[in-house]
GROMACS .gro file of C-alpha atoms in nm:
model
  194
    1UNK     CA    1   1.428   3.202  -1.014
    2UNK     CA    2   1.516   3.081  -1.362
    3UNK     CA    3   1.369   2.730  -1.406
    4UNK     CA    4   1.561   2.677  -1.730
    5UNK     CA    5   1.897   2.683  -1.550
    6UNK     CA    6   1.820   2.451  -1.262
    7UNK     CA    7   1.604   2.170  -1.138
    8UNK     CA    8   1.400   2.169  -0.821
    9UNK     CA    9   1.630   1.955  -0.606
   10UNK     CA   10   1.935   2.168  -0.695
   11UNK     CA   11   1.735   2.481  -0.621
   12UNK     CA   12   1.644   2.349  -0.279
   13UNK     CA   13   2.000   2.233  -0.207
   14UNK     CA   14   2.137   2.573  -0.308
   15UNK     CA   15   1.887   2.767  -0.096
   16UNK     CA   16   2.001   2.913   0.233
   17UNK     CA   17   1.827   2.925   0.571
   18UNK     CA   18   1.575   3.206   0.562
   19UNK     CA   19   1.524   3.196   0.183
   20UNK     CA   20   1.160   3.210   0.077
   21UNK     CA   21   1.054   2.890  -0.099
   22UNK     CA   22   0.707   2.843  -0.244
   23UNK     CA   23   0.574   2.487  -0.219
   24UNK     CA   24   0.247   2.337  -0.332
   25UNK     CA   25   0.098   1.998  -0.265
   26UNK     CA   26   0.010   1.735  -0.202
   27UNK     CA   27  -0.148   1.704  -0.541
   28UNK     CA   28  -0.415   1.439  -0.563
   29UNK     CA   29  -0.585   1.247  -0.288
   30UNK     CA   30  -0.557   0.889  -0.413
   31UNK     CA   31  -0.281   0.775  -0.179
   32UNK     CA   32  -0.376   0.930   0.154
   33UNK     CA   33  -0.434   0.754   0.485
   34UNK     CA   34  -0.785   0.811   0.624
   35UNK     CA   35  -0.675   0.956   0.959
   36UNK     CA   36  -1.026   0.981   1.108
   37UNK     CA   37  -1.022   0.629   1.252
   38UNK     CA   38  -0.715   0.477   1.425
   39UNK     CA   39  -0.881   0.135   1.397
   40UNK     CA   40  -0.900   0.134   1.017
   41UNK     CA   41  -0.737  -0.152   0.830
   42UNK     CA   42  -0.505  -0.049   0.546
   43UNK     CA   43  -0.435  -0.312   0.280
   44UNK     CA   44  -0.141  -0.201   0.064
   45UNK     CA   45  -0.053  -0.383  -0.258
   46UNK     CA   46   0.268  -0.291  -0.441
   47UNK     CA   47   0.487  -0.411  -0.721
   48UNK     CA   48   0.850  -0.296  -0.719
   49UNK     CA   49   0.892   0.078  -0.681
   50UNK     CA   50   0.519   0.107  -0.612
   51UNK     CA   51   0.633   0.054  -0.254
   52UNK     CA   52   0.718   0.426  -0.219
   53UNK     CA   53   0.387   0.560  -0.082
   54UNK     CA   54   0.357   0.267   0.157
   55UNK     CA   55   0.701   0.338   0.298
   56UNK     CA   56   0.575   0.681   0.394
   57UNK     CA   57   0.248   0.532   0.531
   58UNK     CA   58   0.440   0.284   0.746
   59UNK     CA   59   0.688   0.546   0.865
   60UNK     CA   60   0.400   0.778   0.957
   61UNK     CA   61   0.218   0.501   1.142
   62UNK     CA   62   0.507   0.326   1.317
   63UNK     CA   63   0.836   0.515   1.301
   64UNK     CA   64   0.772   0.888   1.329
   65UNK     CA   65   0.603   1.014   1.642
   66UNK     CA   66   0.276   1.144   1.496
   67UNK     CA   67  -0.056   1.178   1.680
   68UNK     CA   68  -0.229   0.945   1.434
   69UNK     CA   69   0.057   0.692   1.447
   70UNK     CA   70   0.044   0.683   1.826
   71UNK     CA   71  -0.335   0.637   1.817
   72UNK     CA   72  -0.301   0.370   1.546
   73UNK     CA   73  -0.056   0.158   1.744
   74UNK     CA   74  -0.290   0.173   2.044
   75UNK     CA   75  -0.593   0.086   1.828
   76UNK     CA   76  -0.695  -0.230   1.647
   77UNK     CA   77  -0.605  -0.116   1.294
   78UNK     CA   78  -0.393  -0.345   1.079
   79UNK     CA   79  -0.156  -0.211   0.813
   80UNK     CA   80  -0.108  -0.507   0.580
   81UNK     CA   81   0.160  -0.480   0.313
   82UNK     CA   82   0.177  -0.704   0.007
   83UNK     CA   83   0.490  -0.655  -0.204
   84UNK     CA   84   0.554  -0.833  -0.532
   85UNK     CA   85   0.904  -0.850  -0.683
   86UNK     CA   86   1.098  -1.103  -0.889
   87UNK     CA   87   1.320  -1.240  -0.613
   88UNK     CA   88   1.433  -1.181  -0.256
   89UNK     CA   89   1.735  -0.971  -0.354
   90UNK     CA   90   1.490  -0.720  -0.507
   91UNK     CA   91   1.296  -0.670  -0.182
   92UNK     CA   92   1.292  -0.301  -0.106
   93UNK     CA   93   1.326  -0.181   0.256
   94UNK     CA   94   1.295  -0.532   0.401
   95UNK     CA   95   1.502  -0.435   0.705
   96UNK     CA   96   1.256  -0.154   0.781
   97UNK     CA   97   0.952  -0.382   0.743
   98UNK     CA   98   1.108  -0.648   0.967
   99UNK     CA   99   1.179  -0.389   1.237
  100UNK     CA  100   0.819  -0.262   1.230
  101UNK     CA  101   0.689  -0.619   1.231
  102UNK     CA  102   0.898  -0.695   1.540
  103UNK     CA  103   0.781  -0.383   1.727
  104UNK     CA  104   0.414  -0.384   1.620
  105UNK     CA  105   0.307  -0.743   1.543
  106UNK     CA  106  -0.058  -0.665   1.622
  107UNK     CA  107  -0.075  -0.367   1.385
  108UNK     CA  108   0.150  -0.465   1.093
  109UNK     CA  109   0.145  -0.764   0.862
  110UNK     CA  110   0.373  -0.840   0.568
  111UNK     CA  111   0.343  -1.076   0.271
  112UNK     CA  112   0.581  -1.108  -0.022
  113UNK     CA  113   0.513  -1.247  -0.369
  114UNK     CA  114   0.845  -1.354  -0.522
  115UNK     CA  115   0.767  -1.452  -0.879
  116UNK     CA  116   1.098  -1.628  -0.949
  117UNK     CA  117   1.130  -1.800  -0.612
  118UNK     CA  118   0.778  -1.897  -0.502
  119UNK     CA  119   0.503  -2.101  -0.661
  120UNK     CA  120   0.132  -2.023  -0.653
  121UNK     CA  121  -0.129  -2.285  -0.561
  122UNK     CA  122  -0.134  -2.409  -0.922
  123UNK     CA  123   0.245  -2.452  -0.940
  124UNK     CA  124   0.303  -2.139  -1.150
  125UNK     CA  125   0.494  -1.825  -1.064
  126UNK     CA  126   0.378  -1.640  -0.751
  127UNK     CA  127   0.253  -1.302  -0.867
  128UNK     CA  128   0.104  -1.035  -0.644
  129UNK     CA  129  -0.256  -1.133  -0.732
  130UNK     CA  130  -0.179  -1.493  -0.630
  131UNK     CA  131  -0.050  -1.383  -0.290
  132UNK     CA  132  -0.351  -1.154  -0.233
  133UNK     CA  133  -0.583  -1.438  -0.344
  134UNK     CA  134  -0.448  -1.659  -0.063
  135UNK     CA  135  -0.619  -1.421   0.180
  136UNK     CA  136  -0.921  -1.323  -0.031
  137UNK     CA  137  -1.186  -1.413   0.228
  138UNK     CA  138  -1.006  -1.220   0.501
  139UNK     CA  139  -0.953  -0.922   0.270
  140UNK     CA  140  -1.320  -0.920   0.165
  141UNK     CA  141  -1.425  -0.929   0.529
  142UNK     CA  142  -1.193  -0.639   0.613
  143UNK     CA  143  -1.318  -0.439   0.313
  144UNK     CA  144  -1.679  -0.499   0.414
  145UNK     CA  145  -1.584  -0.367   0.759
  146UNK     CA  146  -1.442  -0.042   0.621
  147UNK     CA  147  -1.081  -0.124   0.532
  148UNK     CA  148  -0.905   0.078   0.264
  149UNK     CA  149  -0.723  -0.103  -0.015
  150UNK     CA  150  -0.440   0.061  -0.207
  151UNK     CA  151  -0.263  -0.043  -0.527
  152UNK     CA  152   0.058   0.115  -0.647
  153UNK     CA  153   0.308  -0.004  -0.906
  154UNK     CA  154   0.297  -0.136  -1.257
  155UNK     CA  155  -0.048  -0.116  -1.414
  156UNK     CA  156   0.001  -0.469  -1.542
  157UNK     CA  157  -0.089  -0.602  -1.197
  158UNK     CA  158  -0.444  -0.466  -1.206
  159UNK     CA  159  -0.601  -0.708  -1.458
  160UNK     CA  160  -0.480  -1.003  -1.250
  161UNK     CA  161  -0.600  -0.840  -0.929
  162UNK     CA  162  -0.944  -0.753  -1.066
  163UNK     CA  163  -0.985  -1.096  -1.229
  164UNK     CA  164  -0.900  -1.261  -0.898
  165UNK     CA  165  -1.142  -1.039  -0.703
  166UNK     CA  166  -1.411  -1.093  -0.965
  167UNK     CA  167  -1.370  -1.470  -0.917
  168UNK     CA  168  -1.399  -1.432  -0.541
  169UNK     CA  169  -1.717  -1.229  -0.586
  170UNK     CA  170  -1.862  -1.494  -0.814
  171UNK     CA  171  -1.783  -1.764  -0.555
  172UNK     CA  172  -1.963  -1.554  -0.292
  173UNK     CA  173  -2.263  -1.498  -0.518
  174UNK     CA  174  -2.179  -1.129  -0.560
  175UNK     CA  175  -2.148  -0.911  -0.869
  176UNK     CA  176  -1.794  -0.773  -0.892
  177UNK     CA  177  -1.894  -0.445  -1.058
  178UNK     CA  178  -2.144  -0.376  -0.776
  179UNK     CA  179  -1.891  -0.460  -0.504
  180UNK     CA  180  -1.623  -0.241  -0.665
  181UNK     CA  181  -1.872   0.043  -0.704
  182UNK     CA  182  -1.964   0.010  -0.335
  183UNK     CA  183  -1.598   0.027  -0.227
  184UNK     CA  184  -1.525   0.321  -0.457
  185UNK     CA  185  -1.832   0.512  -0.338
  186UNK     CA  186  -1.720   0.460   0.023
  187UNK     CA  187  -1.369   0.589  -0.068
  188UNK     CA  188  -1.207   0.255   0.019
  189UNK     CA  189  -1.049   0.175  -0.321
  190UNK     CA  190  -0.726   0.359  -0.412
  191UNK     CA  191  -0.535   0.296  -0.736
  192UNK     CA  192  -0.217   0.471  -0.848
  193UNK     CA  193  -0.056   0.263  -1.122
  194UNK     CA  194   0.168   0.348  -1.415
   0.00000   0.00000   0.00000
């Protein structure tokens, strides 16, 4: 195969049934679901196109018939999606999320942060960290009980997220760096930003 004359997707489209194709992956382990426990809570925070890995998570859990998905929907795990975009016409896959929410209300939760349409508690624009902050006590409780928290999207969201969580720690009499270290050591903190 001559890589200089083609790109991967064209190569795959041009291949015929029975052709040998060498694949590698997945590369990296940041954005994987911990499939050991069907009762694990998954807190997913995305901005814009950072929604992509969570679409696959949600499809694996609720749409495709997978052994873990079937166990998850029978368990007590909650997949909680936070999506931040500018306005409602920029919501990606909303029809899919609404369908899952309708079918699995006990296992799926959805919150949007619409920066040009919603206001935060201080009257400013509603950014993703503001929406997550509304549920900070519940999120901390879930994290302390083994939940996994994922962040994917623009790296610009992380300072606001970490500042908000640092403030919550301070209010609880905790040291943010220690709490973050604890979550990282337990493999509960997953960040893939760009």
